[in-house]
Every structure is written in C-alpha cells, then in structure tokens.
C-alpha cells in the first residue's frame, strides 16, 4: 500500500502526473520477498522458505517467500494483477536482492526437500508467464543482485536485465563483456567513487536503469 503521507493521491495519482509530463511510469517491485515487520508475514509466518526449528536468516531485513506453495503462488499473481489493473504502469522492474537461505518447505516431505529450489524457479516462470500474458502492454525488466539472474528462462519473460547498481564501472564494463558472452557475472562490487562522467560514458553501450 502506498504511503499516503508521501503520496496523498496514491500510485494512481503519481502515475497520472508522470504521464501528464509525457513520460512513462515504471515501478520497482520485489514480489518474492517478505519483511518480518509486514502484515503479510504476521498473517502467514509459514509462507517463507524455512527449516522448522532453525533460525530464519534475514537479508536486507527480508525473508524469501516459498514459491513452492500454491497459496503463495496465488497471492503473488493476485497482488501483481491488482497492482497492474488499478495503476497505469508502463514497465515493471522486478528485483530479487538477497540470496536464498534455509531453502526448505514444511509443505513437502523430507525426501522431497531437495526439489524446493527447482520448484521455486518453475513456479516463478509460471508467475511471469501468467502476468506477461495478462498485461502484454507492460515491459517487465529483470534486476537481481546486480544482474545475477538472466538465464534464458528469465530472458524469455524479461528481455532486459538491469546489470549495474552502485558498481564501479571499470568492473561494470568487464561484466558487460561477460554477459554478452552469455555467462553469469559475479555479484555486487560496492562503490560510489566512480566519477559521474565516467559512469555515464560506460553506460552508453548498455542500459542505464
């Protein structure tokens, strides 16, 4: 839900102001994550990936939703469908900013726990298949850990992946070469020391998110 103190007219009002200026309206989302401080987690603490009786490791104050569950699958599709139906959004930046840990699901028996990570990705493809079919006018753009999830399956639904975020662009240029070869790059290199002119020139040949 939008913060009405910051956005008195909600996302719809913000999108209208952007469109009135002749621009397209995009929104960053991270539907695979849940914050322990959220209403969703308080209502469904069992919806995240976890191993019973073991601590749940947070990353960026988040846990990863268990996409192997049918109720989580339905919730993500319904939530995104409502968002894209009620708000005039032109493109979505779909992010996943943390690693998957405690990759387990009490929904499945012990002898099938090794399937969870594979089931997760298959369900994610199903979610994207559903949403891109329902909203063909919306551009879905990938963004995951600095461009770390752009396998052919993801590129089928998200033809563009945002590769850089706070990355020294000398490494960014190297990552561009690696990615153009179809290889998976390494994760973030954190820095804010690159000059602005160098950053902009580095991005001429790739997309600037």
JSON list of C-alpha atoms in Angstrom, two decimals:
[
{"chain": "A", "resi": 1, "resn": "UNK", "atom": "CA", "xyz": [0.00, 0.00, 0.00]},
{"chain": "A", "resi": 2, "resn": "UNK", "atom": "CA", "xyz": [1.36, 3.46, -0.85]},
{"chain": "A", "resi": 3, "resn": "UNK", "atom": "CA", "xyz": [2.32, 5.83, 1.94]},
{"chain": "A", "resi": 4, "resn": "UNK", "atom": "CA", "xyz": [-0.48, 8.41, 1.82]},
{"chain": "A", "resi": 5, "resn": "UNK", "atom": "CA", "xyz": [1.63, 10.97, 3.68]},
{"chain": "A", "resi": 6, "resn": "UNK", "atom": "CA", "xyz": [4.18, 10.90, 0.88]},
{"chain": "A", "resi": 7, "resn": "UNK", "atom": "CA", "xyz": [1.74, 10.10, -1.95]},
{"chain": "A", "resi": 8, "resn": "UNK", "atom": "CA", "xyz": [-1.63, 11.66, -0.99]},
{"chain": "A", "resi": 9, "resn": "UNK", "atom": "CA", "xyz": [-3.15, 10.58, -4.32]},
{"chain": "A", "resi": 10, "resn": "UNK", "atom": "CA", "xyz": [-1.56, 7.14, -4.25]},
{"chain": "A", "resi": 11, "resn": "UNK", "atom": "CA", "xyz": [0.25, 5.45, -7.09]},
{"chain": "A", "resi": 12, "resn": "UNK", "atom": "CA", "xyz": [-2.56, 6.27, -9.50]},
{"chain": "A", "resi": 13, "resn": "UNK", "atom": "CA", "xyz": [-2.15, 9.99, -8.88]},
{"chain": "A", "resi": 14, "resn": "UNK", "atom": "CA", "xyz": [1.63, 9.72, -9.20]},
{"chain": "A", "resi": 15, "resn": "UNK", "atom": "CA", "xyz": [1.34, 7.79, -12.47]},
{"chain": "A", "resi": 16, "resn": "UNK", "atom": "CA", "xyz": [-1.04, 10.43, -13.84]},
{"chain": "A", "resi": 17, "resn": "UNK", "atom": "CA", "xyz": [1.40, 13.24, -13.03]},
{"chain": "A", "resi": 18, "resn": "UNK", "atom": "CA", "xyz": [4.20, 11.35, -14.77]},
{"chain": "A", "resi": 19, "resn": "UNK", "atom": "CA", "xyz": [2.04, 10.67, -17.84]},
{"chain": "A", "resi": 20, "resn": "UNK", "atom": "CA", "xyz": [0.89, 14.30, -17.93]},
{"chain": "A", "resi": 21, "resn": "UNK", "atom": "CA", "xyz": [4.53, 15.25, -18.44]},
{"chain": "A", "resi": 22, "resn": "UNK", "atom": "CA", "xyz": [4.81, 12.99, -21.44]},
{"chain": "A", "resi": 23, "resn": "UNK", "atom": "CA", "xyz": [6.81, 10.33, -19.59]},
{"chain": "A", "resi": 24, "resn": "UNK", "atom": "CA", "xyz": [6.21, 6.66, -18.95]},
{"chain": "A", "resi": 25, "resn": "UNK", "atom": "CA", "xyz": [5.61, 5.39, -15.43]},
{"chain": "A", "resi": 26, "resn": "UNK", "atom": "CA", "xyz": [7.64, 2.47, -14.10]},
{"chain": "A", "resi": 27, "resn": "UNK", "atom": "CA", "xyz": [7.62, 0.79, -10.72]},
{"chain": "A", "resi": 28, "resn": "UNK", "atom": "CA", "xyz": [10.25, -1.23, -8.85]},
{"chain": "A", "resi": 29, "resn": "UNK", "atom": "CA", "xyz": [8.83, -4.33, -7.16]},
{"chain": "A", "resi": 30, "resn": "UNK", "atom": "CA", "xyz": [10.24, -7.28, -5.23]},
{"chain": "A", "resi": 31, "resn": "UNK", "atom": "CA", "xyz": [7.33, -9.74, -5.02]},
{"chain": "A", "resi": 32, "resn": "UNK", "atom": "CA", "xyz": [9.42, -12.73, -3.96]},
{"chain": "A", "resi": 33, "resn": "UNK", "atom": "CA", "xyz": [10.43, -11.15, -0.65]},
{"chain": "A", "resi": 34, "resn": "UNK", "atom": "CA", "xyz": [8.65, -10.57, 2.65]},
{"chain": "A", "resi": 35, "resn": "UNK", "atom": "CA", "xyz": [9.63, -8.40, 5.60]},
{"chain": "A", "resi": 36, "resn": "UNK", "atom": "CA", "xyz": [9.15, -9.89, 9.09]},
{"chain": "A", "resi": 37, "resn": "UNK", "atom": "CA", "xyz": [7.72, -6.49, 10.05]},
{"chain": "A", "resi": 38, "resn": "UNK", "atom": "CA", "xyz": [4.97, -6.69, 7.42]},
{"chain": "A", "resi": 39, "resn": "UNK", "atom": "CA", "xyz": [1.28, -7.53, 7.76]},
{"chain": "A", "resi": 40, "resn": "UNK", "atom": "CA", "xyz": [1.80, -10.36, 5.27]},
{"chain": "A", "resi": 41, "resn": "UNK", "atom": "CA", "xyz": [4.40, -12.07, 7.44]},
{"chain": "A", "resi": 42, "resn": "UNK", "atom": "CA", "xyz": [2.42, -11.56, 10.62]},
{"chain": "A", "resi": 43, "resn": "UNK", "atom": "CA", "xyz": [-0.58, -13.19, 8.96]},
{"chain": "A", "resi": 44, "resn": "UNK", "atom": "CA", "xyz": [1.40, -16.01, 7.30]},
{"chain": "A", "resi": 45, "resn": "UNK", "atom": "CA", "xyz": [4.76, -16.61, 9.03]},
{"chain": "A", "resi": 46, "resn": "UNK", "atom": "CA", "xyz": [4.87, -20.07, 7.41]},
{"chain": "A", "resi": 47, "resn": "UNK", "atom": "CA", "xyz": [4.90, -18.59, 3.89]},
{"chain": "A", "resi": 48, "resn": "UNK", "atom": "CA", "xyz": [8.66, -18.03, 3.75]},
{"chain": "A", "resi": 49, "resn": "UNK", "atom": "CA", "xyz": [11.35, -20.54, 2.93]},
{"chain": "A", "resi": 50, "resn": "UNK", "atom": "CA", "xyz": [12.47, -22.03, 6.22]},
{"chain": "A", "resi": 51, "resn": "UNK", "atom": "CA", "xyz": [13.53, -25.15, 8.05]},
{"chain": "A", "resi": 52, "resn": "UNK", "atom": "CA", "xyz": [11.40, -25.87, 11.14]},
{"chain": "A", "resi": 53, "resn": "UNK", "atom": "CA", "xyz": [13.10, -25.29, 14.49]},
{"chain": "A", "resi": 54, "resn": "UNK", "atom": "CA", "xyz": [16.00, -23.42, 12.91]},
{"chain": "A", "resi": 55, "resn": "UNK", "atom": "CA", "xyz": [16.63, -19.63, 12.86]},
{"chain": "A", "resi": 56, "resn": "UNK", "atom": "CA", "xyz": [15.48, -17.71, 9.80]},
{"chain": "A", "resi": 57, "resn": "UNK", "atom": "CA", "xyz": [18.37, -15.69, 8.39]},
{"chain": "A", "resi": 58, "resn": "UNK", "atom": "CA", "xyz": [17.31, -12.25, 7.18]},
{"chain": "A", "resi": 59, "resn": "UNK", "atom": "CA", "xyz": [18.97, -10.44, 4.31]},
{"chain": "A", "resi": 60, "resn": "UNK", "atom": "CA", "xyz": [18.24, -6.75, 3.83]},
{"chain": "A", "resi": 61, "resn": "UNK", "atom": "CA", "xyz": [15.63, -7.23, 6.60]},
{"chain": "A", "resi": 62, "resn": "UNK", "atom": "CA", "xyz": [13.83, -9.71, 4.34]},
{"chain": "A", "resi": 63, "resn": "UNK", "atom": "CA", "xyz": [12.96, -13.37, 4.00]},
{"chain": "A", "resi": 64, "resn": "UNK", "atom": "CA", "xyz": [12.22, -15.22, 0.76]},
{"chain": "A", "resi": 65, "resn": "UNK", "atom": "CA", "xyz": [8.67, -16.33, 0.06]},
{"chain": "A", "resi": 66, "resn": "UNK", "atom": "CA", "xyz": [8.16, -20.05, -0.50]},
{"chain": "A", "resi": 67, "resn": "UNK", "atom": "CA", "xyz": [7.05, -20.19, -4.13]},
{"chain": "A", "resi": 68, "resn": "UNK", "atom": "CA", "xyz": [6.62, -23.95, -3.93]},
{"chain": "A", "resi": 69, "resn": "UNK", "atom": "CA", "xyz": [3.36, -23.30, -2.02]},
{"chain": "A", "resi": 70, "resn": "UNK", "atom": "CA", "xyz": [0.15, -22.94, -4.03]},
{"chain": "A", "resi": 71, "resn": "UNK", "atom": "CA", "xyz": [-1.16, -20.22, -1.70]},
{"chain": "A", "resi": 72, "resn": "UNK", "atom": "CA", "xyz": [1.99, -18.12, -2.13]},
{"chain": "A", "resi": 73, "resn": "UNK", "atom": "CA", "xyz": [1.80, -18.56, -5.90]},
{"chain": "A", "resi": 74, "resn": "UNK", "atom": "CA", "xyz": [-1.83, -17.40, -5.89]},
{"chain": "A", "resi": 75, "resn": "UNK", "atom": "CA", "xyz": [-1.05, -14.44, -3.63]},
{"chain": "A", "resi": 76, "resn": "UNK", "atom": "CA", "xyz": [1.78, -13.12, -5.82]},
{"chain": "A", "resi": 77, "resn": "UNK", "atom": "CA", "xyz": [-0.28, -13.40, -9.01]},
{"chain": "A", "resi": 78, "resn": "UNK", "atom": "CA", "xyz": [-3.32, -11.77, -7.38]},
{"chain": "A", "resi": 79, "resn": "UNK", "atom": "CA", "xyz": [-1.25, -8.96, -5.82]},
{"chain": "A", "resi": 80, "resn": "UNK", "atom": "CA", "xyz": [0.54, -8.13, -9.06]},
{"chain": "A", "resi": 81, "resn": "UNK", "atom": "CA", "xyz": [-2.68, -8.42, -11.07]},
{"chain": "A", "resi": 82, "resn": "UNK", "atom": "CA", "xyz": [-4.42, -5.96, -8.77]},
{"chain": "A", "resi": 83, "resn": "UNK", "atom": "CA", "xyz": [-1.48, -3.56, -8.97]},
{"chain": "A", "resi": 84, "resn": "UNK", "atom": "CA", "xyz": [-1.29, -3.65, -12.76]},
{"chain": "A", "resi": 85, "resn": "UNK", "atom": "CA", "xyz": [-5.06, -3.47, -13.19]},
{"chain": "A", "resi": 86, "resn": "UNK", "atom": "CA", "xyz": [-5.62, -0.46, -10.95]},
{"chain": "A", "resi": 87, "resn": "UNK", "atom": "CA", "xyz": [-2.49, 1.56, -11.78]},
{"chain": "A", "resi": 88, "resn": "UNK", "atom": "CA", "xyz": [-1.42, 2.69, -15.28]},
{"chain": "A", "resi": 89, "resn": "UNK", "atom": "CA", "xyz": [2.09, 1.20, -15.16]},
{"chain": "A", "resi": 90, "resn": "UNK", "atom": "CA", "xyz": [4.22, 1.10, -18.31]},
{"chain": "A", "resi": 91, "resn": "UNK", "atom": "CA", "xyz": [7.09, -1.01, -17.05]},
{"chain": "A", "resi": 92, "resn": "UNK", "atom": "CA", "xyz": [7.99, -3.12, -14.04]},
{"chain": "A", "resi": 93, "resn": "UNK", "atom": "CA", "xyz": [11.48, -3.56, -12.63]},
{"chain": "A", "resi": 94, "resn": "UNK", "atom": "CA", "xyz": [11.32, -6.98, -10.95]},
{"chain": "A", "resi": 95, "resn": "UNK", "atom": "CA", "xyz": [14.08, -7.33, -8.37]},
{"chain": "A", "resi": 96, "resn": "UNK", "atom": "CA", "xyz": [15.40, -10.04, -6.06]},
{"chain": "A", "resi": 97, "resn": "UNK", "atom": "CA", "xyz": [18.02, -8.57, -3.79]},
{"chain": "A", "resi": 98, "resn": "UNK", "atom": "CA", "xyz": [19.07, -11.36, -1.45]},
{"chain": "A", "resi": 99, "resn": "UNK", "atom": "CA", "xyz": [20.37, -14.89, -1.57]},
{"chain": "A", "resi": 100, "resn": "UNK", "atom": "CA", "xyz": [18.11, -17.84, -0.87]},
{"chain": "A", "resi": 101, "resn": "UNK", "atom": "CA", "xyz": [18.83, -19.42, 2.52]},
{"chain": "A", "resi": 102, "resn": "UNK", "atom": "CA", "xyz": [17.08, -22.11, 4.56]},
{"chain": "A", "resi": 103, "resn": "UNK", "atom": "CA", "xyz": [15.72, -23.48, 1.29]},
{"chain": "A", "resi": 104, "resn": "UNK", "atom": "CA", "xyz": [13.17, -25.76, 2.84]},
{"chain": "A", "resi": 105, "resn": "UNK", "atom": "CA", "xyz": [9.39, -26.05, 2.92]},
{"chain": "A", "resi": 106, "resn": "UNK", "atom": "CA", "xyz": [7.27, -27.87, 5.51]},
{"chain": "A", "resi": 107, "resn": "UNK", "atom": "CA", "xyz": [4.71, -28.31, 2.73]},
{"chain": "A", "resi": 108, "resn": "UNK", "atom": "CA", "xyz": [6.84, -31.11, 1.30]},
{"chain": "A", "resi": 109, "resn": "UNK", "atom": "CA", "xyz": [8.07, -34.38, 2.88]},
{"chain": "A", "resi": 110, "resn": "UNK", "atom": "CA", "xyz": [11.68, -34.81, 3.91]},
{"chain": "A", "resi": 111, "resn": "UNK", "atom": "CA", "xyz": [12.57, -36.93, 0.89]},
{"chain": "A", "resi": 112, "resn": "UNK", "atom": "CA", "xyz": [11.46, -34.12, -1.48]},
{"chain": "A", "resi": 113, "resn": "UNK", "atom": "CA", "xyz": [13.18, -31.13, 0.16]},
{"chain": "A", "resi": 114, "resn": "UNK", "atom": "CA", "xyz": [15.93, -31.23, -2.48]},
{"chain": "A", "resi": 115, "resn": "UNK", "atom": "CA", "xyz": [13.28, -30.26, -5.05]},
{"chain": "A", "resi": 116, "resn": "UNK", "atom": "CA", "xyz": [12.38, -26.93, -3.45]},
{"chain": "A", "resi": 117, "resn": "UNK", "atom": "CA", "xyz": [14.87, -24.68, -5.26]},
{"chain": "A", "resi": 118, "resn": "UNK", "atom": "CA", "xyz": [13.93, -26.23, -8.61]},
{"chain": "A", "resi": 119, "resn": "UNK", "atom": "CA", "xyz": [10.22, -25.94, -7.89]},
{"chain": "A", "resi": 120, "resn": "UNK", "atom": "CA", "xyz": [10.81, -22.30, -6.88]},
{"chain": "A", "resi": 121, "resn": "UNK", "atom": "CA", "xyz": [12.15, -21.38, -10.30]},
{"chain": "A", "resi": 122, "resn": "UNK", "atom": "CA", "xyz": [9.48, -23.33, -12.18]},
{"chain": "A", "resi": 123, "resn": "UNK", "atom": "CA", "xyz": [6.78, -21.52, -10.22]},
{"chain": "A", "resi": 124, "resn": "UNK", "atom": "CA", "xyz": [8.49, -18.18, -10.85]},
{"chain": "A", "resi": 125, "resn": "UNK", "atom": "CA", "xyz": [8.36, -18.90, -14.59]},
{"chain": "A", "resi": 126, "resn": "UNK", "atom": "CA", "xyz": [4.66, -19.70, -14.21]},
{"chain": "A", "resi": 127, "resn": "UNK", "atom": "CA", "xyz": [4.06, -16.40, -12.40]},
{"chain": "A", "resi": 128, "resn": "UNK", "atom": "CA", "xyz": [5.82, -14.46, -15.16]},
{"chain": "A", "resi": 129, "resn": "UNK", "atom": "CA", "xyz": [4.02, -16.43, -17.89]},
{"chain": "A", "resi": 130, "resn": "UNK", "atom": "CA", "xyz": [0.70, -15.51, -16.31]},
{"chain": "A", "resi": 131, "resn": "UNK", "atom": "CA", "xyz": [1.48, -11.83, -15.77]},
{"chain": "A", "resi": 132, "resn": "UNK", "atom": "CA", "xyz": [3.09, -11.16, -19.15]},
{"chain": "A", "resi": 133, "resn": "UNK", "atom": "CA", "xyz": [0.13, -12.82, -20.86]},
{"chain": "A", "resi": 134, "resn": "UNK", "atom": "CA", "xyz": [-2.39, -10.76, -18.86]},
{"chain": "A", "resi": 135, "resn": "UNK", "atom": "CA", "xyz": [-0.50, -7.49, -19.33]},
{"chain": "A", "resi": 136, "resn": "UNK", "atom": "CA", "xyz": [1.26, -7.62, -22.72]},
{"chain": "A", "resi": 137, "resn": "UNK", "atom": "CA", "xyz": [1.48, -3.81, -22.79]},
{"chain": "A", "resi": 138, "resn": "UNK", "atom": "CA", "xyz": [3.74, -3.76, -19.71]},
{"chain": "A", "resi": 139, "resn": "UNK", "atom": "CA", "xyz": [7.51, -4.12, -20.14]},
{"chain": "A", "resi": 140, "resn": "UNK", "atom": "CA", "xyz": [8.95, -6.42, -17.48]},
{"chain": "A", "resi": 141, "resn": "UNK", "atom": "CA", "xyz": [12.60, -5.72, -16.72]},
{"chain": "A", "resi": 142, "resn": "UNK", "atom": "CA", "xyz": [14.76, -8.05, -14.64]},
{"chain": "A", "resi": 143, "resn": "UNK", "atom": "CA", "xyz": [17.01, -6.94, -11.82]},
{"chain": "A", "resi": 144, "resn": "UNK", "atom": "CA", "xyz": [18.59, -9.38, -9.39]},
{"chain": "A", "resi": 145, "resn": "UNK", "atom": "CA", "xyz": [21.68, -8.97, -7.29]},
{"chain": "A", "resi": 146, "resn": "UNK", "atom": "CA", "xyz": [23.40, -6.78, -9.87]},
{"chain": "A", "resi": 147, "resn": "UNK", "atom": "CA", "xyz": [22.14, -8.70, -12.89]},
{"chain": "A", "resi": 148, "resn": "UNK", "atom": "CA", "xyz": [22.80, -12.15, -11.48]},
{"chain": "A", "resi": 149, "resn": "UNK", "atom": "CA", "xyz": [19.62, -13.83, -12.76]},
{"chain": "A", "resi": 150, "resn": "UNK", "atom": "CA", "xyz": [19.31, -13.60, -16.51]},
{"chain": "A", "resi": 151, "resn": "UNK", "atom": "CA", "xyz": [19.17, -17.21, -17.61]},
{"chain": "A", "resi": 152, "resn": "UNK", "atom": "CA", "xyz": [17.32, -17.92, -20.89]},
{"chain": "A", "resi": 153, "resn": "UNK", "atom": "CA", "xyz": [14.15, -18.72, -18.94]},
{"chain": "A", "resi": 154, "resn": "UNK", "atom": "CA", "xyz": [14.11, -15.26, -17.32]},
{"chain": "A", "resi": 155, "resn": "UNK", "atom": "CA", "xyz": [15.10, -13.52, -20.54]},
{"chain": "A", "resi": 156, "resn": "UNK", "atom": "CA", "xyz": [12.09, -15.08, -22.24]},
{"chain": "A", "resi": 157, "resn": "UNK", "atom": "CA", "xyz": [9.84, -13.02, -19.97]},
{"chain": "A", "resi": 158, "resn": "UNK", "atom": "CA", "xyz": [12.18, -10.11, -19.23]},
{"chain": "A", "resi": 159, "resn": "UNK", "atom": "CA", "xyz": [14.17, -9.18, -22.34]},
{"chain": "A", "resi": 160, "resn": "UNK", "atom": "CA", "xyz": [16.15, -6.60, -20.40]},
{"chain": "A", "resi": 161, "resn": "UNK", "atom": "CA", "xyz": [18.07, -7.02, -17.14]},
{"chain": "A", "resi": 162, "resn": "UNK", "atom": "CA", "xyz": [19.41, -4.14, -15.10]},
{"chain": "A", "resi": 163, "resn": "UNK", "atom": "CA", "xyz": [23.05, -5.03, -14.56]},
{"chain": "A", "resi": 164, "resn": "UNK", "atom": "CA", "xyz": [24.54, -2.20, -12.51]},
{"chain": "A", "resi": 165, "resn": "UNK", "atom": "CA", "xyz": [23.76, -0.65, -9.16]},
{"chain": "A", "resi": 166, "resn": "UNK", "atom": "CA", "xyz": [26.45, 1.23, -7.25]},
{"chain": "A", "resi": 167, "resn": "UNK", "atom": "CA", "xyz": [29.02, -0.75, -9.22]},
{"chain": "A", "resi": 168, "resn": "UNK", "atom": "CA", "xyz": [32.46, 0.71, -10.07]},
{"chain": "A", "resi": 169, "resn": "UNK", "atom": "CA", "xyz": [32.11, 0.98, -13.80]},
{"chain": "A", "resi": 170, "resn": "UNK", "atom": "CA", "xyz": [35.51, -0.43, -14.63]},
{"chain": "A", "resi": 171, "resn": "UNK", "atom": "CA", "xyz": [34.07, -3.69, -13.25]},
{"chain": "A", "resi": 172, "resn": "UNK", "atom": "CA", "xyz": [30.79, -2.89, -14.94]},
{"chain": "A", "resi": 173, "resn": "UNK", "atom": "CA", "xyz": [32.49, -2.80, -18.32]},
{"chain": "A", "resi": 174, "resn": "UNK", "atom": "CA", "xyz": [34.06, -6.19, -17.59]},
{"chain": "A", "resi": 175, "resn": "UNK", "atom": "CA", "xyz": [30.65, -7.53, -16.59]},
{"chain": "A", "resi": 176, "resn": "UNK", "atom": "CA", "xyz": [29.22, -6.25, -19.88]},
{"chain": "A", "resi": 177, "resn": "UNK", "atom": "CA", "xyz": [31.76, -8.37, -21.76]},
{"chain": "A", "resi": 178, "resn": "UNK", "atom": "CA", "xyz": [30.99, -11.41, -19.61]},
{"chain": "A", "resi": 179, "resn": "UNK", "atom": "CA", "xyz": [27.23, -11.02, -20.01]},
{"chain": "A", "resi": 180, "resn": "UNK", "atom": "CA", "xyz": [27.47, -10.52, -23.76]},
{"chain": "A", "resi": 181, "resn": "UNK", "atom": "CA", "xyz": [29.16, -13.93, -23.84]},
{"chain": "A", "resi": 182, "resn": "UNK", "atom": "CA", "xyz": [26.14, -15.50, -22.14]},
{"chain": "A", "resi": 183, "resn": "UNK", "atom": "CA", "xyz": [27.90, -16.13, -18.83]},
{"chain": "A", "resi": 184, "resn": "UNK", "atom": "CA", "xyz": [26.65, -15.35, -15.33]},
{"chain": "A", "resi": 185, "resn": "UNK", "atom": "CA", "xyz": [28.56, -12.46, -13.74]},
{"chain": "A", "resi": 186, "resn": "UNK", "atom": "CA", "xyz": [29.70, -12.29, -10.16]},
{"chain": "A", "resi": 187, "resn": "UNK", "atom": "CA", "xyz": [27.74, -10.26, -7.61]},
{"chain": "A", "resi": 188, "resn": "UNK", "atom": "CA", "xyz": [27.95, -6.66, -6.43]},
{"chain": "A", "resi": 189, "resn": "UNK", "atom": "CA", "xyz": [31.10, -4.62, -6.13]},
{"chain": "A", "resi": 190, "resn": "UNK", "atom": "CA", "xyz": [30.02, -1.75, -3.91]},
{"chain": "A", "resi": 191, "resn": "UNK", "atom": "CA", "xyz": [31.40, 1.71, -4.52]},
{"chain": "A", "resi": 192, "resn": "UNK", "atom": "CA", "xyz": [30.28, 5.27, -5.04]},
{"chain": "A", "resi": 193, "resn": "UNK", "atom": "CA", "xyz": [33.69, 6.57, -6.14]},
{"chain": "A", "resi": 194, "resn": "UNK", "atom": "CA", "xyz": [33.30, 6.48, -9.92]},
{"chain": "A", "resi": 195, "resn": "UNK", "atom": "CA", "xyz": [33.06, 9.98, -11.46]},
{"chain": "A", "resi": 196, "resn": "UNK", "atom": "CA", "xyz": [29.64, 10.77, -12.89]},
{"chain": "A", "resi": 197, "resn": "UNK", "atom": "CA", "xyz": [31.01, 11.41, -16.39]},
{"chain": "A", "resi": 198, "resn": "UNK", "atom": "CA", "xyz": [32.75, 8.02, -16.39]},
{"chain": "A", "resi": 199, "resn": "UNK", "atom": "CA", "xyz": [29.61, 6.26, -15.23]},
{"chain": "A", "resi": 200, "resn": "UNK", "atom": "CA", "xyz": [27.52, 7.84, -17.97]},
{"chain": "A", "resi": 201, "resn": "UNK", "atom": "CA", "xyz": [30.05, 7.10, -20.71]},
{"chain": "A", "resi": 202, "resn": "UNK", "atom": "CA", "xyz": [30.31, 3.48, -19.52]},
{"chain": "A", "resi": 203, "resn": "UNK", "atom": "CA", "xyz": [26.56, 3.03, -19.91]},
{"chain": "A", "resi": 204, "resn": "UNK", "atom": "CA", "xyz": [26.34, 4.27, -23.50]},
{"chain": "A", "resi": 205, "resn": "UNK", "atom": "CA", "xyz": [26.59, 0.73, -24.81]},
{"chain": "A", "resi": 206, "resn": "UNK", "atom": "CA", "xyz": [24.22, -0.85, -22.27]},
{"chain": "A", "resi": 207, "resn": "UNK", "atom": "CA", "xyz": [21.01, 0.02, -20.49]},
{"chain": "A", "resi": 208, "resn": "UNK", "atom": "CA", "xyz": [21.08, 2.54, -17.65]},
{"chain": "A", "resi": 209, "resn": "UNK", "atom": "CA", "xyz": [18.49, 1.52, -15.06]}
]
